[in-house]
Tab-separated table of C-alpha atoms and ligand atoms in Angstrom:
chain	number	residue	atom	x	y	z
A	842	UNK	CA	0.000	0.000	0.000
A	843	UNK	CA	1.379	3.442	-0.912
A	844	UNK	CA	1.955	5.841	1.958
A	845	UNK	CA	-0.647	8.573	2.401
A	846	UNK	CA	0.047	11.954	3.977
A	847	UNK	CA	-2.345	14.590	5.251
A	848	UNK	CA	-2.113	18.103	6.651
A	849	UNK	CA	-4.866	19.030	9.082
A	850	UNK	CA	-5.732	21.907	11.372
A	851	UNK	CA	-7.896	21.879	14.480
A	852	UNK	CA	-6.654	18.418	15.453
A	853	UNK	CA	-6.183	19.260	19.153
A	854	UNK	CA	-9.900	19.157	20.027
A	855	UNK	CA	-13.483	18.785	18.877
A	856	UNK	CA	-14.299	17.970	15.249
A	857	UNK	CA	-10.731	18.016	13.908
A	858	UNK	CA	-9.565	15.682	16.674
A	859	UNK	CA	-12.416	13.240	16.002
A	860	UNK	CA	-11.776	13.230	12.246
A	861	UNK	CA	-8.010	12.809	12.608
A	862	UNK	CA	-8.412	9.986	15.152
A	863	UNK	CA	-10.891	8.118	12.956
A	864	UNK	CA	-8.792	8.494	9.816
A	865	UNK	CA	-5.669	7.241	11.616
A	866	UNK	CA	-7.653	4.240	12.837
A	867	UNK	CA	-9.099	3.327	9.430
A	868	UNK	CA	-6.050	4.082	7.265
A	869	UNK	CA	-2.933	2.330	8.579
A	870	UNK	CA	-0.890	3.832	5.719
A	871	UNK	CA	-1.805	7.431	6.622
A	872	UNK	CA	0.471	9.903	8.432
A	873	UNK	CA	-1.113	13.146	9.619
A	874	UNK	CA	0.589	16.454	10.350
A	875	UNK	CA	-1.643	18.360	12.769
A	876	UNK	CA	-1.336	22.151	13.064
A	877	UNK	CA	-2.682	23.747	16.231
A	878	UNK	CA	-1.399	25.676	19.237
A	879	UNK	CA	-1.835	22.720	21.622
A	880	UNK	CA	-0.631	19.218	20.708
A	881	UNK	CA	-3.823	17.504	21.894
A	882	UNK	CA	-4.492	13.824	22.682
A	883	UNK	CA	-3.096	12.478	19.379
A	884	UNK	CA	0.412	13.779	20.103
A	885	UNK	CA	1.682	10.353	21.180
A	886	UNK	CA	0.228	8.514	18.170
A	887	UNK	CA	3.060	7.030	16.056
A	888	UNK	CA	1.608	8.356	12.783
A	889	UNK	CA	0.717	11.840	14.058
A	890	UNK	CA	3.147	14.754	13.868
A	891	UNK	CA	2.271	17.982	15.676
A	892	UNK	CA	3.453	21.341	14.365
A	893	UNK	CA	2.728	24.097	16.879
A	894	UNK	CA	0.856	26.729	14.887
A	895	UNK	CA	-1.087	29.910	15.576
A	896	UNK	CA	-3.361	30.387	12.574
A	897	UNK	CA	-4.439	33.851	13.764
A	898	UNK	CA	-1.015	35.078	12.685
A	899	UNK	CA	-0.857	36.223	9.052
A	900	UNK	CA	1.573	34.226	6.928
A	901	UNK	CA	1.623	31.198	9.213
A	902	UNK	CA	-0.723	28.962	7.197
A	903	UNK	CA	1.234	29.503	3.992
A	904	UNK	CA	4.485	28.811	5.827
A	905	UNK	CA	3.036	25.522	7.101
A	906	UNK	CA	1.939	24.557	3.573
A	907	UNK	CA	5.433	25.275	2.277
A	908	UNK	CA	7.073	23.249	5.037
A	909	UNK	CA	4.744	20.328	4.301
A	910	UNK	CA	5.552	20.614	0.600
A	911	UNK	CA	9.276	20.432	1.338
A	912	UNK	CA	8.962	17.427	3.659
A	913	UNK	CA	6.352	15.332	1.820
A	914	UNK	CA	6.029	14.423	-1.840
A	915	UNK	CA	2.212	14.629	-2.019
A	916	UNK	CA	-0.844	15.613	-0.007
A	917	UNK	CA	-3.692	13.091	-0.028
A	918	UNK	CA	-5.853	14.910	2.497
A	919	UNK	CA	-6.133	18.465	3.720
A	920	UNK	CA	-8.577	19.287	6.505
A	921	UNK	CA	-9.162	22.808	7.710
A	922	UNK	CA	-11.046	22.402	11.003
A	923	UNK	CA	-9.482	25.235	13.006
A	924	UNK	CA	-11.907	27.979	13.869
A	925	UNK	CA	-13.741	29.905	16.501
A	926	UNK	CA	-17.106	31.534	16.975
A	927	UNK	CA	-17.994	35.154	17.591
A	928	UNK	CA	-21.551	35.756	18.650
A	929	UNK	CA	-21.764	39.210	20.190
A	930	UNK	CA	-23.451	42.467	19.155
A	931	UNK	CA	-21.604	44.394	16.446
A	932	UNK	CA	-21.002	47.512	18.637
A	933	UNK	CA	-18.881	45.266	20.878
A	934	UNK	CA	-16.539	44.091	18.104
A	935	UNK	CA	-12.916	45.197	18.352
A	936	UNK	CA	-10.733	45.444	15.278
A	937	UNK	CA	-8.417	42.872	16.857
A	938	UNK	CA	-11.176	40.302	17.435
A	939	UNK	CA	-12.521	40.808	13.917
A	940	UNK	CA	-9.107	40.520	12.284
A	941	UNK	CA	-8.322	37.349	14.238
A	942	UNK	CA	-11.679	35.826	13.357
A	943	UNK	CA	-11.277	36.469	9.633
A	944	UNK	CA	-7.654	35.337	9.669
A	945	UNK	CA	-8.425	32.091	11.525
A	946	UNK	CA	-11.747	31.118	9.934
A	947	UNK	CA	-11.109	32.289	6.388
A	948	UNK	CA	-7.757	33.733	5.300
A	949	UNK	CA	-5.605	30.970	6.775
A	950	UNK	CA	-7.836	28.312	5.181
A	951	UNK	CA	-7.402	29.934	1.774
A	952	UNK	CA	-3.636	30.328	2.287
A	953	UNK	CA	-3.187	26.729	3.380
A	954	UNK	CA	-5.140	25.395	0.417
A	955	UNK	CA	-3.343	27.680	-2.025
A	956	UNK	CA	0.038	26.642	-0.671
A	957	UNK	CA	-0.879	22.959	-0.921
A	958	UNK	CA	-2.480	22.952	-4.366
A	959	UNK	CA	0.484	21.428	-6.183
A	960	UNK	CA	0.828	18.645	-3.619
A	961	UNK	CA	-2.930	18.009	-3.566
A	962	UNK	CA	-2.859	17.643	-7.341
A	963	UNK	CA	0.057	15.276	-7.083
A	964	UNK	CA	-1.725	13.164	-4.472
A	965	UNK	CA	-5.136	13.491	-6.169
A	966	UNK	CA	-6.135	14.584	-2.703
A	967	UNK	CA	-9.312	15.507	-0.870
A	968	UNK	CA	-9.494	19.015	0.638
A	969	UNK	CA	-12.046	19.305	3.448
A	970	UNK	CA	-13.200	22.700	4.688
A	971	UNK	CA	-15.155	22.797	7.927
A	972	UNK	CA	-18.015	25.114	7.177
A	973	UNK	CA	-21.185	25.653	9.125
A	974	UNK	CA	-24.911	25.928	8.631
A	975	UNK	CA	-24.203	29.579	9.539
A	976	UNK	CA	-22.967	29.992	5.948
A	977	UNK	CA	-26.503	29.580	4.628
A	978	UNK	CA	-28.825	30.461	7.531
A	979	UNK	CA	-29.195	33.474	9.763
A	980	UNK	CA	-28.331	33.006	13.441
A	981	UNK	CA	-28.761	35.641	16.159
A	982	UNK	CA	-25.573	37.718	16.589
A	983	UNK	CA	-23.778	35.565	14.038
A	984	UNK	CA	-23.063	38.268	11.430
A	985	UNK	CA	-19.259	38.174	11.573
A	986	UNK	CA	-18.994	34.405	12.069
A	987	UNK	CA	-21.544	33.782	9.306
A	988	UNK	CA	-19.604	36.053	6.956
A	989	UNK	CA	-16.414	34.019	7.419
A	990	UNK	CA	-18.255	30.747	6.849
A	991	UNK	CA	-20.086	32.076	3.775
A	992	UNK	CA	-16.710	33.140	2.367
A	993	UNK	CA	-15.303	29.683	3.033
A	994	UNK	CA	-18.277	28.052	1.302
A	995	UNK	CA	-17.752	30.162	-1.819
A	996	UNK	CA	-14.020	29.486	-1.768
A	997	UNK	CA	-14.520	25.728	-1.541
A	998	UNK	CA	-16.761	25.743	-4.595
A	999	UNK	CA	-14.353	27.831	-6.691
A	1000	UNK	CA	-11.382	25.789	-5.494
A	1001	UNK	CA	-13.127	22.629	-6.707
A	1002	UNK	CA	-13.932	24.269	-10.046
A	1003	UNK	CA	-10.258	25.143	-10.485
A	1004	UNK	CA	-8.780	21.846	-9.365
A	1005	UNK	CA	-11.175	19.039	-10.261
A	1006	UNK	CA	-9.512	18.610	-13.659
A	1007	UNK	CA	-6.306	17.910	-11.756
A	1008	UNK	CA	-7.909	15.144	-9.707
A	1009	UNK	CA	-8.450	17.176	-6.518
A	1010	UNK	CA	-11.728	16.649	-4.669
A	1011	UNK	CA	-13.217	19.237	-2.325
A	1012	UNK	CA	-15.630	18.758	0.551
A	1013	UNK	CA	-17.391	21.677	2.185
A	1014	UNK	CA	-18.791	20.077	5.331
A	1015	UNK	CA	-21.468	22.055	7.156
A	1016	UNK	CA	-22.451	20.744	10.563
A	1017	UNK	CA	-25.244	22.102	12.677
A	1018	UNK	CA	-24.518	22.328	16.401
A	1019	UNK	CA	-21.819	19.981	17.692
A	1020	UNK	CA	-21.135	19.786	21.422
A	1021	UNK	CA	-17.465	20.876	21.617
A	1022	UNK	CA	-15.238	23.491	23.259
A	1023	UNK	CA	-16.452	25.837	20.515
A	1024	UNK	CA	-19.153	26.956	22.988
A	1025	UNK	CA	-16.830	27.425	25.984
A	1026	UNK	CA	-16.716	31.212	25.541
A	1027	UNK	CA	-20.214	31.649	24.140
A	1028	UNK	CA	-23.441	32.568	25.920
A	1029	UNK	CA	-25.194	29.503	24.539
A	1030	UNK	CA	-24.605	25.830	23.781
A	1031	UNK	CA	-26.555	22.931	22.275
A	1032	UNK	CA	-29.395	21.805	24.486
A	1033	UNK	CA	-28.584	18.743	26.595
A	1034	UNK	CA	-30.217	15.516	25.525
A	1035	UNK	CA	-30.268	13.008	22.750
A	1036	UNK	CA	-30.479	14.405	19.229
A	1037	UNK	CA	-29.732	18.087	19.954
A	1038	UNK	CA	-26.200	18.034	18.589
A	1039	UNK	CA	-24.406	16.261	15.763
A	1040	UNK	CA	-22.225	13.528	17.205
A	1041	UNK	CA	-18.532	13.697	16.412
A	1042	UNK	CA	-18.388	10.162	15.048
A	1043	UNK	CA	-20.987	10.951	12.370
A	1044	UNK	CA	-18.777	13.737	11.070
A	1045	UNK	CA	-15.584	11.695	11.320
A	1046	UNK	CA	-17.115	8.680	9.555
A	1047	UNK	CA	-18.483	10.966	6.838
A	1048	UNK	CA	-14.989	12.227	6.042
A	1049	UNK	CA	-13.675	8.634	6.014
A	1050	UNK	CA	-16.564	7.576	3.717
A	1051	UNK	CA	-15.468	10.093	1.089
A	1052	UNK	CA	-11.716	9.850	1.708
A	1053	UNK	CA	-11.199	6.110	1.321
A	1054	UNK	CA	-14.684	4.612	1.663
A	1055	UNK	CA	-17.521	3.927	-0.795
A	1056	UNK	CA	-17.803	7.656	-1.596
A	1057	UNK	CA	-14.252	7.841	-2.923
A	1058	UNK	CA	-15.377	8.092	-6.552
A	1059	UNK	CA	-17.662	11.090	-5.978
A	1060	UNK	CA	-17.193	14.690	-4.883
A	1061	UNK	CA	-19.032	15.754	-1.712
A	1062	UNK	CA	-19.209	19.406	-2.759
A	1063	UNK	CA	-21.558	20.618	0.000
A	1064	UNK	CA	-22.670	18.366	2.825
A	1065	UNK	CA	-25.059	19.629	5.485
A	1066	UNK	CA	-25.349	17.450	8.586
A	1067	UNK	CA	-27.769	18.682	11.219
A	1068	UNK	CA	-28.991	17.334	14.541
A	1069	UNK	CA	-32.388	15.690	14.414
A	1070	UNK	CA	-33.735	18.104	17.047
A	1071	UNK	CA	-33.141	21.808	17.411
A	1072	UNK	CA	-32.612	23.561	20.731
A	1073	UNK	CA	-30.099	25.709	22.577
A	1074	UNK	CA	-29.483	26.413	26.216
A	1075	UNK	CA	-28.455	29.845	27.383
A	1076	UNK	CA	-25.721	30.134	29.987
A	1077	UNK	CA	-23.937	32.710	32.088
A	1078	UNK	CA	-20.249	33.192	31.332
B	1612	NAP	N1	-19.178	23.047	17.345
B	1612	NAP	C1	-20.110	23.416	16.468
B	1612	NAP	O1	-21.310	23.472	16.779
B	1612	NAP	C2	-19.712	23.721	15.050
B	1612	NAP	C3	-20.730	23.761	14.092
B	1612	NAP	C4	-20.396	24.070	12.781
B	1612	NAP	C5	-19.084	24.318	12.436
B	1612	NAP	N2	-18.122	24.276	13.397
B	1612	NAP	C6	-16.739	24.582	12.976
B	1612	NAP	O2	-15.923	23.486	13.250
B	1612	NAP	C7	-14.578	23.932	13.434
B	1612	NAP	C8	-13.995	23.260	14.676
B	1612	NAP	O3	-14.741	23.646	15.800
B	1612	NAP	P1	-14.966	22.680	17.036
B	1612	NAP	O4	-16.411	22.621	17.279
B	1612	NAP	O5	-14.224	21.407	16.846
B	1612	NAP	O6	-14.322	23.567	18.198
B	1612	NAP	P2	-13.092	23.310	19.179
B	1612	NAP	O7	-13.247	22.015	19.887
B	1612	NAP	O8	-13.020	24.566	19.979
B	1612	NAP	O9	-11.834	23.197	18.196
B	1612	NAP	C9	-11.262	24.320	17.613
B	1612	NAP	C10	-9.946	23.920	17.000
B	1612	NAP	O10	-9.422	25.082	16.341
B	1612	NAP	C11	-8.101	25.274	16.761
B	1612	NAP	N3	-7.741	26.679	16.833
B	1612	NAP	C12	-8.427	27.681	17.461
B	1612	NAP	N4	-7.730	28.829	17.407
B	1612	NAP	C13	-6.572	28.528	16.735
B	1612	NAP	C14	-5.434	29.287	16.380
B	1612	NAP	N5	-5.324	30.597	16.704
B	1612	NAP	N6	-4.428	28.680	15.703
B	1612	NAP	C15	-4.519	27.355	15.384
B	1612	NAP	N7	-5.573	26.588	15.697
B	1612	NAP	C16	-6.582	27.176	16.374
B	1612	NAP	C17	-8.007	24.682	18.162
B	1612	NAP	O11	-6.666	24.312	18.429
B	1612	NAP	P3	-5.728	25.049	19.515
B	1612	NAP	O12	-6.621	25.720	20.502
B	1612	NAP	O13	-4.911	23.939	20.085
B	1612	NAP	O14	-4.917	25.999	18.704
B	1612	NAP	C18	-8.916	23.473	18.029
B	1612	NAP	O15	-8.193	22.363	17.569
B	1612	NAP	C19	-14.647	25.463	13.501
B	1612	NAP	O16	-14.259	25.982	12.244
B	1612	NAP	C20	-16.117	25.739	13.722
B	1612	NAP	O17	-16.494	26.963	13.140
B	1612	NAP	C21	-18.398	23.990	14.694
């Protein structure tokens, strides 16, 4: 079996961690480079390499793509799962918080993909962008967050248009609410109880299905995966 290599962000927690763990389990020929500030629980895995990375810093994502391109001959999987929310009234936004949000949720994703294009073409790879239902629906106080996710959605579609003739597949994966640390700093979270959030394994198995499973011969251009029930709980922070 040929060796597979992937570059992923957001692998220290939540969705990115679940996807990376599942892919390592199902693909014994896959090595993953994970870019995040914290190493996370996969750090001791023999086929996981952590590169400490702050994706709020301009230029960092492209530098990581270039390093990967120097060290590996091809990229078979790129996953951009780093991100944060921002759900507060617009008069409260600071220029720093806005710039970090756009850099982390959008600009760094574009830079990473752009820097990896040649290696993705070489590996006939799958590029996965973690979008959100916020890219297509309105959510209270979600204007800035929704704008970054709508930009990512549009990028994913154009990136596929540009690269499909070179064998690159693109997945724009849009979950509804998932119970992760994403809500640690927010005033709300998914309601407790069965069916109110998308479980991490559903998302991870979906990526595996299209990466090396029965969906390998198709392109999952936009996938929306929502909880069966809808409900939030408000909290004091
Ligand atoms: N949870 C939901 O309901 C939900 C729904 C739809 C879409 N999403 C999207 O899914 C993605 C992952 O969110 P999650 O729910 O898994 O949240 P999470 O558990 O908080 O994970 C966020 C990930 O992003 C990384 N990250 C944050 N700031 C970073 C920075 N400055 N530099 C590098 N990495 C950074 C974190 O790593 P470090 O802290 O170690 O750097 C972590 O691995 C986000 O793009 C989010 O918008 C989430």
